[in-house]
Tab-separated table of C-alpha atoms in Angstrom:
chain	number	residue	atom	x	y	z
A	1	UNK	CA	27.872	65.389	-65.893
A	2	UNK	CA	25.768	62.325	-65.074
A	3	UNK	CA	27.686	59.425	-63.485
A	4	UNK	CA	26.349	56.962	-66.022
A	5	UNK	CA	25.778	58.096	-69.590
A	6	UNK	CA	23.868	56.207	-72.288
A	7	UNK	CA	22.703	57.005	-75.769
A	8	UNK	CA	18.807	57.187	-75.292
A	9	UNK	CA	18.067	56.055	-78.831
A	10	UNK	CA	15.598	54.815	-79.869
A	11	UNK	CA	17.328	52.158	-81.893
A	12	UNK	CA	14.868	50.909	-84.486
A	13	UNK	CA	15.988	47.628	-86.012
A	14	UNK	CA	14.546	44.774	-88.058
A	15	UNK	CA	14.120	41.270	-86.640
A	16	UNK	CA	17.423	39.326	-86.963
A	17	UNK	CA	19.623	42.412	-86.802
A	18	UNK	CA	22.628	42.774	-84.455
A	19	UNK	CA	22.470	45.921	-82.283
A	20	UNK	CA	24.970	47.328	-79.774
A	21	UNK	CA	24.496	49.672	-76.922
A	22	UNK	CA	27.277	51.585	-75.178
A	23	UNK	CA	27.534	53.166	-71.696
A	24	UNK	CA	30.266	55.225	-70.022
A	25	UNK	CA	30.681	55.851	-66.301
A	26	UNK	CA	32.607	58.546	-64.525
A	27	UNK	CA	33.625	56.923	-61.160
A	28	UNK	CA	36.846	54.962	-61.676
A	29	UNK	CA	36.332	53.268	-58.312
A	30	UNK	CA	33.177	51.552	-59.456
A	31	UNK	CA	33.253	47.873	-58.701
A	32	UNK	CA	30.345	46.175	-60.338
A	33	UNK	CA	28.440	46.635	-63.560
A	34	UNK	CA	25.119	45.357	-64.884
A	35	UNK	CA	22.526	45.597	-67.707
A	36	UNK	CA	18.874	45.731	-66.682
A	37	UNK	CA	15.904	45.533	-68.935
A	38	UNK	CA	12.751	47.497	-68.407
A	39	UNK	CA	9.534	46.912	-70.264
A	40	UNK	CA	7.038	49.635	-70.718
A	41	UNK	CA	5.493	50.641	-67.399
A	42	UNK	CA	7.171	47.799	-65.592
A	43	UNK	CA	9.990	47.532	-63.017
A	44	UNK	CA	13.625	47.100	-64.111
A	45	UNK	CA	14.929	43.477	-64.023
A	46	UNK	CA	18.523	42.189	-64.263
A	47	UNK	CA	19.463	41.117	-67.704
A	48	UNK	CA	23.113	40.265	-67.046
A	49	UNK	CA	26.059	41.224	-64.942
A	50	UNK	CA	29.223	42.521	-66.746
A	51	UNK	CA	32.519	40.910	-65.949
A	52	UNK	CA	36.023	42.187	-66.704
A	53	UNK	CA	36.657	39.281	-69.088
A	54	UNK	CA	33.447	39.835	-70.907
A	55	UNK	CA	30.489	37.407	-70.760
A	56	UNK	CA	27.865	35.893	-72.946
A	57	UNK	CA	24.331	34.720	-72.295
A	58	UNK	CA	22.712	33.234	-75.318
A	59	UNK	CA	22.223	36.110	-77.841
A	60	UNK	CA	23.521	38.680	-75.448
A	61	UNK	CA	27.212	39.685	-74.934
A	62	UNK	CA	28.479	42.162	-72.426
A	63	UNK	CA	31.884	43.759	-72.368
A	64	UNK	CA	33.706	45.966	-69.849
A	65	UNK	CA	36.634	48.218	-70.538
A	66	UNK	CA	37.921	49.574	-67.228
A	67	UNK	CA	40.603	51.717	-68.726
A	68	UNK	CA	38.133	53.633	-70.884
A	69	UNK	CA	35.327	53.323	-68.284
A	70	UNK	CA	33.128	51.859	-70.979
A	71	UNK	CA	30.526	49.101	-70.980
A	72	UNK	CA	28.664	47.588	-73.988
A	73	UNK	CA	25.846	45.213	-74.633
A	74	UNK	CA	25.570	43.362	-77.942
A	75	UNK	CA	22.331	41.652	-78.938
A	76	UNK	CA	22.487	39.271	-81.879
A	77	UNK	CA	19.596	37.959	-83.976
A	78	UNK	CA	17.112	40.517	-82.507
A	79	UNK	CA	13.577	39.288	-81.689
A	80	UNK	CA	10.419	41.259	-81.407
A	81	UNK	CA	10.387	40.364	-77.707
A	82	UNK	CA	13.712	42.263	-77.278
A	83	UNK	CA	11.888	45.580	-77.620
A	84	UNK	CA	12.492	47.379	-74.229
A	85	UNK	CA	14.553	49.908	-72.545
A	86	UNK	CA	18.095	48.747	-71.562
A	87	UNK	CA	19.571	50.326	-68.537
A	88	UNK	CA	23.193	50.495	-67.740
A	89	UNK	CA	23.890	50.186	-63.992
A	90	UNK	CA	27.123	50.842	-62.075
A	91	UNK	CA	27.761	50.312	-58.320
A	92	UNK	CA	30.159	52.981	-57.279
A	93	UNK	CA	31.386	53.063	-53.739
A	94	UNK	CA	29.584	55.758	-51.609
A	95	UNK	CA	30.790	56.022	-48.011
A	96	UNK	CA	31.605	52.372	-47.732
A	97	UNK	CA	28.458	51.236	-49.469
A	98	UNK	CA	27.719	50.215	-53.082
A	99	UNK	CA	24.682	52.011	-54.373
A	100	UNK	CA	23.271	51.152	-57.757
A	101	UNK	CA	23.457	54.171	-60.186
A	102	UNK	CA	21.413	53.977	-63.337
A	103	UNK	CA	21.918	55.408	-66.797
A	104	UNK	CA	18.869	56.996	-68.505
A	105	UNK	CA	18.365	53.856	-70.605
A	106	UNK	CA	18.490	53.092	-74.276
A	107	UNK	CA	15.297	52.258	-76.050
A	108	UNK	CA	15.182	49.394	-78.526
A	109	UNK	CA	12.438	48.810	-80.962
A	110	UNK	CA	12.542	45.660	-83.016
A	111	UNK	CA	10.129	45.525	-85.923
A	112	UNK	CA	9.054	42.739	-88.295
B	1	UNK	CA	7.770	34.429	-52.602
B	2	UNK	CA	6.648	38.064	-52.883
B	3	UNK	CA	10.015	39.742	-53.192
B	4	UNK	CA	9.558	43.545	-53.059
B	5	UNK	CA	6.031	44.878	-52.638
B	6	UNK	CA	4.979	48.563	-52.954
B	7	UNK	CA	1.773	50.081	-51.664
B	8	UNK	CA	-0.195	51.749	-53.153
B	9	UNK	CA	0.184	51.047	-56.954
B	10	UNK	CA	-1.560	54.293	-57.979
B	11	UNK	CA	-2.431	57.527	-56.236
B	12	UNK	CA	-3.667	60.961	-57.156
B	13	UNK	CA	-2.896	63.789	-54.619
B	14	UNK	CA	-3.816	67.397	-54.472
B	15	UNK	CA	-1.033	69.951	-54.071
B	16	UNK	CA	-0.167	70.237	-50.430
B	17	UNK	CA	-1.428	66.898	-49.359
B	18	UNK	CA	0.755	64.373	-47.686
B	19	UNK	CA	1.169	60.657	-48.156
B	20	UNK	CA	3.401	57.753	-47.371
B	21	UNK	CA	4.569	55.007	-49.805
B	22	UNK	CA	5.314	51.712	-48.245
B	23	UNK	CA	7.927	49.223	-49.468
B	24	UNK	CA	8.240	45.840	-47.998
B	25	UNK	CA	10.779	43.055	-48.792
B	26	UNK	CA	10.862	39.456	-47.615
B	27	UNK	CA	14.433	38.629	-48.800
B	28	UNK	CA	16.188	39.816	-45.610
B	29	UNK	CA	18.153	42.352	-47.670
B	30	UNK	CA	20.277	44.935	-45.835
B	31	UNK	CA	20.039	47.671	-48.419
B	32	UNK	CA	16.840	49.343	-49.589
B	33	UNK	CA	16.369	52.215	-52.054
B	34	UNK	CA	13.790	54.678	-53.349
B	35	UNK	CA	14.068	55.897	-56.937
B	36	UNK	CA	11.857	58.137	-59.032
B	37	UNK	CA	11.526	57.719	-62.834
B	38	UNK	CA	10.571	60.559	-65.100
B	39	UNK	CA	10.485	60.516	-68.904
B	40	UNK	CA	13.917	60.975	-70.370
B	41	UNK	CA	15.570	61.069	-66.843
B	42	UNK	CA	16.055	57.450	-66.026
B	43	UNK	CA	15.940	56.311	-62.373
B	44	UNK	CA	17.170	58.836	-59.903
B	45	UNK	CA	17.989	57.920	-56.368
B	46	UNK	CA	15.932	59.721	-53.669
B	47	UNK	CA	17.099	58.126	-50.442
B	48	UNK	CA	18.540	54.826	-49.433
B	49	UNK	CA	19.187	52.758	-46.352
B	50	UNK	CA	22.054	50.388	-45.641
B	51	UNK	CA	20.351	48.837	-42.537
B	52	UNK	CA	17.619	49.112	-39.947
B	53	UNK	CA	17.492	52.605	-38.383
B	54	UNK	CA	19.846	54.221	-40.961
B	55	UNK	CA	18.997	56.388	-44.047
B	56	UNK	CA	20.917	58.547	-46.389
B	57	UNK	CA	20.194	61.099	-49.033
B	58	UNK	CA	20.489	60.304	-52.689
B	59	UNK	CA	20.605	62.441	-55.816
B	60	UNK	CA	17.145	64.053	-55.434
B	61	UNK	CA	16.187	64.023	-51.794
B	62	UNK	CA	14.301	67.452	-51.476
B	63	UNK	CA	10.645	67.211	-50.598
B	64	UNK	CA	10.916	63.639	-49.305
B	65	UNK	CA	11.598	61.919	-46.030
B	66	UNK	CA	12.172	58.238	-45.251
B	67	UNK	CA	12.268	55.885	-42.362
B	68	UNK	CA	13.578	52.324	-41.815
B	69	UNK	CA	12.257	51.263	-38.435
B	70	UNK	CA	12.178	47.594	-39.380
B	71	UNK	CA	14.631	45.823	-41.699
B	72	UNK	CA	11.898	44.642	-44.081
B	73	UNK	CA	10.176	48.003	-44.440
B	74	UNK	CA	11.269	51.292	-46.044
B	75	UNK	CA	8.803	54.174	-46.017
B	76	UNK	CA	8.904	57.212	-48.329
B	77	UNK	CA	6.937	60.270	-47.143
B	78	UNK	CA	5.809	63.378	-49.074
B	79	UNK	CA	4.977	66.019	-46.436
B	80	UNK	CA	3.468	68.519	-48.860
B	81	UNK	CA	3.109	67.136	-52.347
B	82	UNK	CA	3.934	69.331	-55.358
B	83	UNK	CA	3.144	68.823	-59.064
B	84	UNK	CA	6.938	68.366	-59.673
B	85	UNK	CA	6.617	65.148	-57.602
B	86	UNK	CA	4.326	63.589	-60.259
B	87	UNK	CA	6.372	60.515	-61.176
B	88	UNK	CA	6.696	56.766	-61.010
B	89	UNK	CA	8.356	55.701	-57.743
B	90	UNK	CA	10.295	52.474	-57.531
B	91	UNK	CA	11.533	50.766	-54.375
B	92	UNK	CA	14.367	48.267	-54.507
B	93	UNK	CA	16.408	46.086	-52.212
B	94	UNK	CA	19.698	44.204	-52.366
B	95	UNK	CA	22.322	42.477	-50.218
B	96	UNK	CA	25.241	44.698	-49.309
B	97	UNK	CA	27.840	43.132	-51.631
B	98	UNK	CA	28.902	45.173	-54.638
B	99	UNK	CA	28.299	42.476	-57.224
B	100	UNK	CA	24.714	41.650	-56.276
B	101	UNK	CA	21.522	42.287	-58.104
B	102	UNK	CA	18.863	44.816	-56.939
B	103	UNK	CA	15.255	43.599	-56.898
B	104	UNK	CA	12.512	46.139	-57.650
B	105	UNK	CA	8.886	46.496	-56.626
B	106	UNK	CA	6.257	47.074	-59.344
B	107	UNK	CA	6.244	50.812	-58.851
B	108	UNK	CA	3.834	53.480	-57.630
B	109	UNK	CA	2.358	55.936	-60.124
B	110	UNK	CA	1.773	59.209	-58.310
B	111	UNK	CA	0.056	62.181	-59.847
B	112	UNK	CA	-0.115	65.508	-57.982
B	113	UNK	CA	-2.652	67.944	-59.296
């Protein structure tokens, strides 16, 4: 079983739609959680960190449920420019170090 | 501010050839990583380093070696390239704290024929 699991999609939604991505992780000792965005043939870039109390950045809302080992990302009022792959990232502890572990990514396509 | 720079950006190798991928970061980060990305597989960790002179194996280390002789550089070597190593390779760096962001290079597209 992979440490970080995501639904690969693709999610195909019209502009203005609300879309939610889910992610589960297996290591209960994981300390930190993130969502990265990756555009086609480009490097991943941080979209937002995920905090225990949940956090919002404009149209994006991230939630963490430690008991269920579950992370979510909600995108409201989708734009064409939101089309990308969204990577769930967990930093489990490995021998005293925190090493970013990536899910396979969820593909989002926003169409007119 | 260059961030993380990977060299080369593209390369085609013949089976059995060797090569070294160079990653350089100017952010004074302790941690550096090499990942490979294949369609449908996401980013998989090859090797990582938590400081100058130290390296460790990741999820998919076979066929690769690494060195971190200087804090700012992390080299990934392929001693005898195989078609299965055709992939996009990403280097990244980060501070050692758990809640910090990893910064990525632009990637190296490697094809082994």
